Short mmCIF file of C-alpha atoms in Angstrom, two decimals:
data_model
loop_
_atom_site.label_atom_id
_atom_site.label_comp_id
_atom_site.label_asym_id
_atom_site.label_seq_id
_atom_site.Cartn_x
_atom_site.Cartn_y
_atom_site.Cartn_z
CA MET A 23 -18.08 -55.06 -79.37
CA LEU A 24 -19.67 -56.21 -76.14
CA ARG A 25 -18.84 -53.91 -73.24
CA PHE A 26 -19.65 -54.42 -69.59
CA HIS A 27 -19.86 -51.70 -66.97
CA PHE A 28 -17.36 -52.50 -64.23
CA PRO A 29 -15.84 -49.18 -63.14
CA ILE A 30 -12.61 -48.79 -61.23
CA VAL A 31 -13.73 -47.44 -57.86
CA ILE A 32 -11.54 -44.75 -56.27
CA ILE A 33 -12.26 -43.97 -52.62
CA ASP A 34 -10.60 -40.74 -51.51
CA GLU A 35 -12.07 -38.05 -49.28
CA ASP A 36 -9.83 -35.55 -51.10
CA PHE A 37 -11.00 -36.62 -54.56
CA ARG A 38 -12.42 -33.15 -55.31
CA SER A 39 -10.02 -31.17 -53.12
CA GLU A 40 -7.32 -28.84 -54.40
CA ASN A 41 -4.63 -30.19 -52.10
CA THR A 42 -1.74 -32.39 -53.18
CA SER A 43 -3.59 -35.65 -52.59
CA GLY A 44 -6.63 -34.48 -54.52
CA LEU A 45 -4.60 -33.31 -57.51
CA GLY A 46 -2.69 -36.58 -57.63
CA ILE A 47 -5.69 -38.90 -57.40
CA ARG A 48 -7.63 -36.89 -60.02
CA ALA A 49 -4.66 -37.05 -62.38
CA LEU A 50 -4.70 -40.84 -61.98
CA ALA A 51 -8.47 -40.96 -62.54
CA ASP A 52 -8.13 -38.86 -65.70
CA ALA A 53 -5.38 -41.14 -67.02
CA ILE A 54 -7.58 -44.20 -66.43
CA THR A 55 -10.52 -42.52 -68.19
CA LYS A 56 -8.36 -41.61 -71.21
CA GLU A 57 -7.48 -45.30 -71.55
CA GLY A 58 -11.19 -46.00 -72.04
CA PHE A 59 -11.99 -47.30 -68.56
CA GLU A 60 -14.82 -45.97 -66.44
CA VAL A 61 -13.95 -44.45 -63.06
CA LEU A 62 -16.26 -44.04 -60.10
CA GLY A 63 -14.87 -41.50 -57.65
CA VAL A 64 -16.16 -41.54 -54.08
CA THR A 65 -15.34 -38.71 -51.68
CA GLY A 66 -17.22 -39.76 -48.56
CA TYR A 67 -15.33 -42.24 -46.43
CA GLY A 68 -17.97 -43.15 -43.87
CA ASP A 69 -18.17 -46.88 -43.27
CA LEU A 70 -15.76 -48.56 -45.70
CA SER A 71 -17.64 -51.84 -45.39
CA GLN A 72 -20.52 -50.23 -47.30
CA PHE A 73 -18.22 -49.70 -50.27
CA ALA A 74 -17.06 -53.29 -50.00
CA GLN A 75 -20.59 -54.41 -50.79
CA GLN A 76 -20.12 -52.93 -54.27
CA GLN A 77 -17.46 -55.54 -55.12
CA SER A 78 -19.77 -57.27 -57.60
CA ARG A 79 -20.03 -54.08 -59.69
CA ALA A 80 -16.38 -53.00 -59.74
CA SER A 81 -13.27 -54.09 -61.64
CA ALA A 82 -10.80 -52.75 -59.07
CA PHE A 83 -10.61 -50.65 -55.90
CA ILE A 84 -8.16 -47.82 -55.24
CA LEU A 85 -8.26 -46.65 -51.64
CA SER A 86 -6.39 -43.48 -50.75
CA ILE A 87 -4.94 -43.20 -47.25
CA ASP A 88 -3.02 -40.18 -46.00
CA ASP A 89 -0.15 -40.60 -43.57
CA GLU A 90 -1.81 -38.15 -41.18
CA GLU A 91 -4.67 -40.57 -40.62
CA PHE A 92 -2.47 -42.92 -38.63
CA THR A 93 -1.75 -42.66 -34.94
CA PRO A 94 0.89 -44.61 -32.95
CA GLY A 95 0.14 -48.28 -32.41
CA PRO A 96 -1.03 -49.60 -35.79
CA GLU A 97 -2.80 -52.64 -34.36
CA LEU A 98 -5.19 -50.35 -32.51
CA ASP A 99 -5.25 -47.54 -35.08
CA PRO A 100 -8.82 -46.74 -36.23
CA ALA A 101 -7.64 -46.24 -39.82
CA VAL A 102 -6.02 -49.68 -39.84
CA LEU A 103 -9.04 -51.33 -38.26
CA ASN A 104 -11.36 -49.67 -40.77
CA LEU A 105 -9.13 -50.71 -43.66
CA ARG A 106 -8.93 -54.28 -42.36
CA LYS A 107 -12.71 -54.46 -42.12
CA PHE A 108 -13.01 -53.13 -45.68
CA ILE A 109 -10.65 -55.76 -47.07
CA GLU A 110 -12.25 -58.57 -45.06
CA GLU A 111 -15.69 -57.59 -46.38
CA ILE A 112 -14.44 -57.74 -49.97
CA ARG A 113 -12.44 -60.94 -49.64
CA PHE A 114 -15.35 -62.69 -47.92
CA LYS A 115 -17.16 -62.69 -51.28
CA ASN A 116 -14.42 -61.97 -53.78
CA ASN A 117 -10.87 -63.34 -53.59
CA ASP A 118 -9.67 -61.95 -56.91
CA ILE A 119 -10.76 -58.34 -57.42
CA PRO A 120 -7.69 -56.05 -57.41
CA ILE A 121 -7.32 -53.79 -54.38
CA TYR A 122 -4.76 -50.96 -54.39
CA LEU A 123 -3.77 -48.50 -51.71
CA TYR A 124 -2.71 -45.01 -52.72
CA GLY A 125 -0.59 -42.94 -50.37
CA GLU A 126 2.81 -41.60 -49.42
CA THR A 127 5.88 -43.81 -49.45
CA ARG A 128 6.02 -44.19 -45.68
CA THR A 129 2.29 -44.93 -45.36
CA SER A 130 2.83 -48.64 -45.97
CA GLU A 131 5.02 -48.78 -42.85
CA HIS A 132 1.88 -48.42 -40.73
CA LEU A 133 0.14 -51.43 -42.26
CA PRO A 134 0.31 -54.96 -40.80
CA ASN A 135 1.12 -57.95 -43.00
CA ASP A 136 -2.42 -59.36 -42.98
CA ILE A 137 -3.52 -56.24 -44.89
CA LEU A 138 -0.51 -55.98 -47.20
CA ARG A 139 -0.78 -59.56 -48.45
CA GLU A 140 -4.36 -58.97 -49.64
CA LEU A 141 -3.34 -56.02 -51.85
CA HIS A 142 -2.47 -56.11 -55.53
CA GLY A 143 -0.18 -53.17 -54.98
CA PHE A 144 0.64 -49.99 -53.11
CA ILE A 145 0.72 -46.88 -55.30
CA HIS A 146 3.25 -44.37 -54.01
CA MET A 147 1.96 -40.87 -54.55
CA PHE A 148 3.88 -39.03 -57.34
CA GLU A 149 6.54 -41.75 -57.60
CA ASP A 150 5.52 -42.63 -61.16
CA THR A 151 3.53 -41.02 -63.95
CA PRO A 152 -0.27 -41.24 -63.73
CA GLU A 153 -0.35 -42.72 -67.24
CA PHE A 154 1.94 -45.61 -66.34
CA VAL A 155 0.10 -46.37 -63.09
CA ALA A 156 -3.22 -46.20 -64.96
CA ARG A 157 -2.06 -48.76 -67.53
CA HIS A 158 -0.87 -51.07 -64.76
CA ILE A 159 -4.18 -50.89 -62.89
CA ILE A 160 -6.18 -51.34 -66.10
CA ARG A 161 -4.11 -54.40 -66.99
CA GLU A 162 -4.98 -56.00 -63.65
CA ALA A 163 -8.63 -54.95 -63.91
CA LYS A 164 -8.90 -56.47 -67.40
CA SER A 165 -7.22 -59.66 -66.22
CA TYR A 166 -9.76 -59.88 -63.40
CA LEU A 167 -12.72 -59.28 -65.74
CA ASP A 168 -11.40 -61.78 -68.31
CA GLY A 169 -11.40 -64.46 -65.62
CA LEU A 170 -14.97 -63.86 -64.44
CA ALA A 171 -16.92 -65.70 -67.11
CA PRO A 172 -16.88 -69.51 -66.81
CA PRO A 173 -15.90 -71.47 -69.95
CA PHE A 174 -19.31 -72.03 -71.53
CA PHE A 175 -20.64 -68.53 -70.84
CA LYS A 176 -17.48 -67.03 -72.34
CA ALA A 177 -17.81 -69.20 -75.45
CA LEU A 178 -21.50 -68.30 -75.74
CA MET A 179 -20.74 -64.57 -75.55
CA ASP A 180 -17.99 -64.94 -78.15
CA TYR A 181 -20.35 -66.83 -80.46
CA ALA A 182 -23.16 -64.28 -80.07
CA GLN A 183 -20.74 -61.45 -80.87
CA ASP A 184 -19.06 -63.23 -83.78
CA GLY A 185 -21.70 -62.36 -86.37
CA SER A 186 -22.44 -65.99 -87.23
CA TYR A 187 -25.71 -66.68 -89.05
CA SER A 188 -28.13 -69.05 -87.37
CA TRP A 189 -29.48 -71.69 -89.79
CA HIS A 190 -30.58 -74.18 -87.15
CA CYS A 191 -33.24 -74.24 -84.47
CA PRO A 192 -34.78 -72.25 -82.91
CA GLY A 193 -36.60 -70.89 -85.93
CA HIS A 194 -36.36 -67.21 -85.08
CA SER A 195 -32.83 -67.22 -86.60
CA GLY A 196 -31.11 -65.20 -83.94
CA GLY A 197 -34.11 -62.92 -83.47
CA VAL A 198 -34.41 -61.87 -87.12
CA ALA A 199 -37.86 -63.44 -87.46
CA PHE A 200 -39.23 -61.07 -84.82
CA LEU A 201 -38.23 -57.99 -86.81
CA LYS A 202 -40.94 -58.53 -89.43
CA SER A 203 -43.89 -57.29 -87.36
CA PRO A 204 -44.54 -54.43 -84.92
CA VAL A 205 -45.19 -56.77 -81.99
CA GLY A 206 -42.07 -58.72 -82.95
CA GLN A 207 -40.08 -55.49 -82.83
CA MET A 208 -41.40 -54.90 -79.30
CA PHE A 209 -40.43 -58.45 -78.34
CA HIS A 210 -36.94 -57.96 -79.80
CA GLN A 211 -36.41 -54.65 -78.04
CA PHE A 212 -37.72 -56.00 -74.72
CA TYR A 213 -35.42 -59.02 -74.56
CA GLY A 214 -32.51 -57.51 -76.46
CA GLU A 215 -30.39 -58.82 -79.31
CA ASN A 216 -27.78 -60.51 -77.11
CA MET A 217 -30.31 -62.89 -75.61
CA LEU A 218 -31.80 -63.78 -78.99
CA ARG A 219 -28.44 -64.24 -80.74
CA ALA A 220 -27.37 -66.50 -77.88
CA ASP A 221 -30.55 -68.59 -78.12
CA VAL A 222 -29.05 -71.44 -80.15
CA CYS A 223 -29.43 -75.19 -80.31
CA ASN A 224 -26.99 -77.85 -79.17
CA ALA A 225 -25.63 -78.36 -82.69
CA VAL A 226 -23.35 -75.32 -82.60
CA GLU A 227 -19.85 -76.75 -82.92
CA GLU A 228 -18.16 -73.77 -81.29
CA LEU A 229 -20.05 -74.42 -78.05
CA GLY A 230 -19.19 -78.11 -77.74
CA GLN A 231 -21.44 -81.12 -77.28
CA LEU A 232 -23.42 -82.40 -74.30
CA LEU A 233 -23.52 -85.96 -75.63
CA ASP A 234 -19.80 -86.52 -76.13
CA HIS A 235 -18.57 -83.88 -73.64
CA THR A 236 -16.29 -81.82 -75.85
CA GLY A 237 -15.34 -78.18 -76.28
CA PRO A 238 -16.55 -75.45 -73.92
CA ILE A 239 -19.14 -77.79 -72.42
CA TYR A 240 -16.38 -80.19 -71.38
CA GLU A 241 -14.32 -77.32 -69.98
CA SER A 242 -17.36 -76.15 -68.01
CA GLU A 243 -17.94 -79.63 -66.63
CA LYS A 244 -14.32 -79.77 -65.49
CA ASN A 245 -14.71 -76.37 -63.86
CA ALA A 246 -17.91 -77.45 -62.09
CA ALA A 247 -16.21 -80.62 -60.84
CA ARG A 248 -13.42 -78.45 -59.41
CA ILE A 249 -15.93 -76.19 -57.66
CA PHE A 250 -17.88 -79.11 -56.18
CA ASN A 251 -14.66 -81.00 -55.36
CA ALA A 252 -15.92 -83.94 -57.42
CA ASP A 253 -14.04 -86.39 -59.63
CA HIS A 254 -16.41 -85.73 -62.54
CA CYS A 255 -19.41 -83.54 -63.28
CA PHE A 256 -21.81 -84.00 -66.19
CA PHE A 257 -24.41 -81.50 -67.36
CA VAL A 258 -27.94 -82.74 -68.06
CA THR A 259 -30.61 -80.57 -69.69
CA ASN A 260 -33.53 -82.95 -68.99
CA GLY A 261 -33.90 -81.97 -65.34
CA THR A 262 -33.58 -83.84 -62.07
CA SER A 263 -35.87 -86.68 -63.14
CA THR A 264 -33.65 -87.73 -66.04
CA SER A 265 -30.56 -87.21 -63.89
CA ASN A 266 -31.96 -89.66 -61.33
CA LYS A 267 -32.62 -92.22 -64.06
CA MET A 268 -29.11 -91.82 -65.44
CA VAL A 269 -27.59 -92.48 -62.01
CA TRP A 270 -29.78 -95.55 -61.55
CA HIS A 271 -29.03 -96.97 -65.00
CA HIS A 272 -25.33 -96.63 -64.22
CA THR A 273 -25.61 -98.17 -60.74
CA VAL A 274 -28.50 -100.66 -60.64
CA ALA A 275 -28.97 -103.97 -62.48
CA PRO A 276 -32.05 -106.25 -62.76
CA ASP A 277 -33.00 -107.98 -59.48
CA ASP A 278 -30.80 -105.67 -57.40
CA ILE A 279 -32.31 -104.81 -54.02
CA VAL A 280 -32.83 -101.06 -53.66
CA ILE A 281 -33.96 -99.11 -50.60
CA VAL A 282 -36.12 -96.08 -51.30
CA ASP A 283 -38.34 -93.61 -49.52
CA ARG A 284 -42.02 -94.65 -49.68
CA ASN A 285 -42.58 -90.99 -50.52
CA CYS A 286 -39.96 -91.10 -53.29
CA HIS A 287 -40.01 -88.94 -56.40
CA LYS A 288 -41.80 -90.45 -59.37
CA SER A 289 -38.53 -90.59 -61.31
CA ILE A 290 -37.28 -93.11 -58.73
CA LEU A 291 -40.34 -95.28 -59.35
CA HIS A 292 -39.61 -95.01 -63.08
CA SER A 293 -36.01 -96.02 -62.40
CA ILE A 294 -37.13 -99.08 -60.42
CA ILE A 295 -39.34 -100.18 -63.31
CA MET A 296 -36.75 -99.45 -66.01
CA THR A 297 -33.85 -101.20 -64.26
CA GLY A 298 -35.88 -104.16 -63.01
CA ALA A 299 -34.81 -103.56 -59.42
CA ILE A 300 -36.69 -104.90 -56.38
CA PRO A 301 -37.69 -102.11 -53.98
CA VAL A 302 -37.69 -102.13 -50.21
CA PHE A 303 -39.59 -99.11 -48.94
CA MET A 304 -38.77 -96.99 -45.90
CA THR A 305 -41.92 -95.54 -44.35
CA PRO A 306 -41.92 -91.82 -43.49
CA THR A 307 -43.88 -90.21 -40.67
CA ARG A 308 -47.11 -88.23 -41.02
CA ASN A 309 -48.70 -85.79 -38.62
CA HIS A 310 -52.43 -85.42 -37.91
CA PHE A 311 -52.76 -83.09 -40.91
CA GLY A 312 -51.47 -85.84 -43.18
CA ILE A 313 -48.28 -83.89 -43.92
CA ILE A 314 -45.39 -86.19 -44.79
CA GLY A 315 -42.40 -85.71 -42.52
CA PRO A 316 -39.01 -87.34 -41.97
CA ILE A 317 -38.22 -91.03 -42.03
CA PRO A 318 -37.64 -92.13 -38.40
CA LYS A 319 -34.17 -93.30 -37.42
CA SER A 320 -35.54 -96.75 -36.65
CA GLU A 321 -36.13 -97.31 -40.37
CA PHE A 322 -32.40 -97.00 -41.00
CA GLU A 323 -31.39 -99.70 -38.53
CA PRO A 324 -29.78 -102.73 -40.27
CA ALA A 325 -32.11 -105.08 -38.39
CA ALA A 326 -35.16 -103.15 -39.61
CA ILE A 327 -33.94 -103.26 -43.20
CA ARG A 328 -33.21 -107.00 -42.99
CA LYS A 329 -36.73 -107.54 -41.63
CA LYS A 330 -38.22 -105.64 -44.59
CA ILE A 331 -36.18 -107.77 -46.99
CA ALA A 332 -37.35 -110.96 -45.28
CA ASN A 333 -41.01 -109.86 -45.46
CA ASN A 334 -40.87 -108.66 -49.07
CA PRO A 335 -42.98 -111.01 -51.26
CA LEU A 336 -40.77 -110.18 -54.25
CA LEU A 337 -37.71 -111.49 -52.40
CA LYS A 338 -38.85 -114.98 -51.43
CA GLY A 339 -35.92 -117.32 -51.09
CA VAL A 340 -33.45 -114.48 -50.56
CA ASP A 341 -31.37 -114.69 -47.38
CA ALA A 342 -32.04 -111.37 -45.65
CA LYS A 343 -28.90 -111.75 -43.54
CA THR A 344 -26.54 -111.86 -46.52
CA ALA A 345 -28.48 -109.73 -49.02
CA LYS A 346 -26.76 -106.44 -49.84
CA PRO A 347 -28.89 -103.54 -51.09
CA ARG A 348 -27.39 -101.82 -54.12
CA ILE A 349 -28.52 -98.25 -53.50
CA MET A 350 -30.50 -96.14 -51.04
CA THR A 351 -32.36 -93.08 -52.33
CA LEU A 352 -34.19 -90.52 -50.19
CA THR A 353 -36.38 -87.68 -51.46
CA GLN A 354 -35.42 -84.33 -49.92
CA SER A 355 -37.41 -82.25 -49.33
CA THR A 356 -40.65 -84.23 -48.97
CA TYR A 357 -43.55 -83.54 -51.30
CA ASP A 358 -45.02 -81.39 -48.52
CA GLY A 359 -41.87 -79.29 -48.39
CA VAL A 360 -40.38 -80.67 -45.17
CA LEU A 361 -36.57 -80.61 -45.18
CA TYR A 362 -34.86 -82.59 -42.45
CA ASN A 363 -31.40 -83.69 -41.41
#
């Protein structure tokens, strides 16, 4: 079974102490460990924001705060300010990882609402059994970890761990072909079995299809569209060049007027030829080194574009005043690596 290392991080300066707080937090840590979950106990408080930077490696945070740490005036209390900074650091990069506070019942009275609403829970010291609290925290940690992998990656991991034989390309059959020679054994050990078992072709039914957008691939495309706030998103494995051609074939018809950068990518030239479009070129700037720079604003003026249409020998007889270009495509960055706004 595939296991990932995402420990539950406990931050408590009394983690190794023999006082009441130390005994309680260690009992909770032991209960979590007995349930098969890894625990990382941290005793040094220091700057909490440093611990927040470990959010990508953890499955949950448990932060212990003693009631004695608070002084009157919670808005100005150093403990509250430090805790707020810790939570803000985590939530800046991770909205979902569970965060728990561990303390006495009255400790929560010192905390403002902007901190409380970011917590998954407040664990009252000794109010419940360590075993029950451990199961609750582990449930939330597992739920968080289960939601990390996007649809296709999750399906790929499931397939690689399912013990399915590979009878299709690539020819190494899930890495088995490399096991027949000493150097192949080295190759297999270097890259690892997971990578080689997951190296499959696009004919695996369990992973969906790129051509008809089904299964996990379709779910991943929907997820990507949500992330990019787009109506649709389609995955292409042929690179940017083929993606450009696909957009042009969908958008441009023969004899359409298209406006492109004179320094355009070669895939745009291919698209012009394949679609039968008529190009109008916008001329970029060059410096005395010959380095291609931005297209000047004057090239974007409607009057300048109409003039280019009127002077284009391929557009004789076309009324430049009424002609409507179908698409404008700019190449960013330039071939010399200049990126401009």
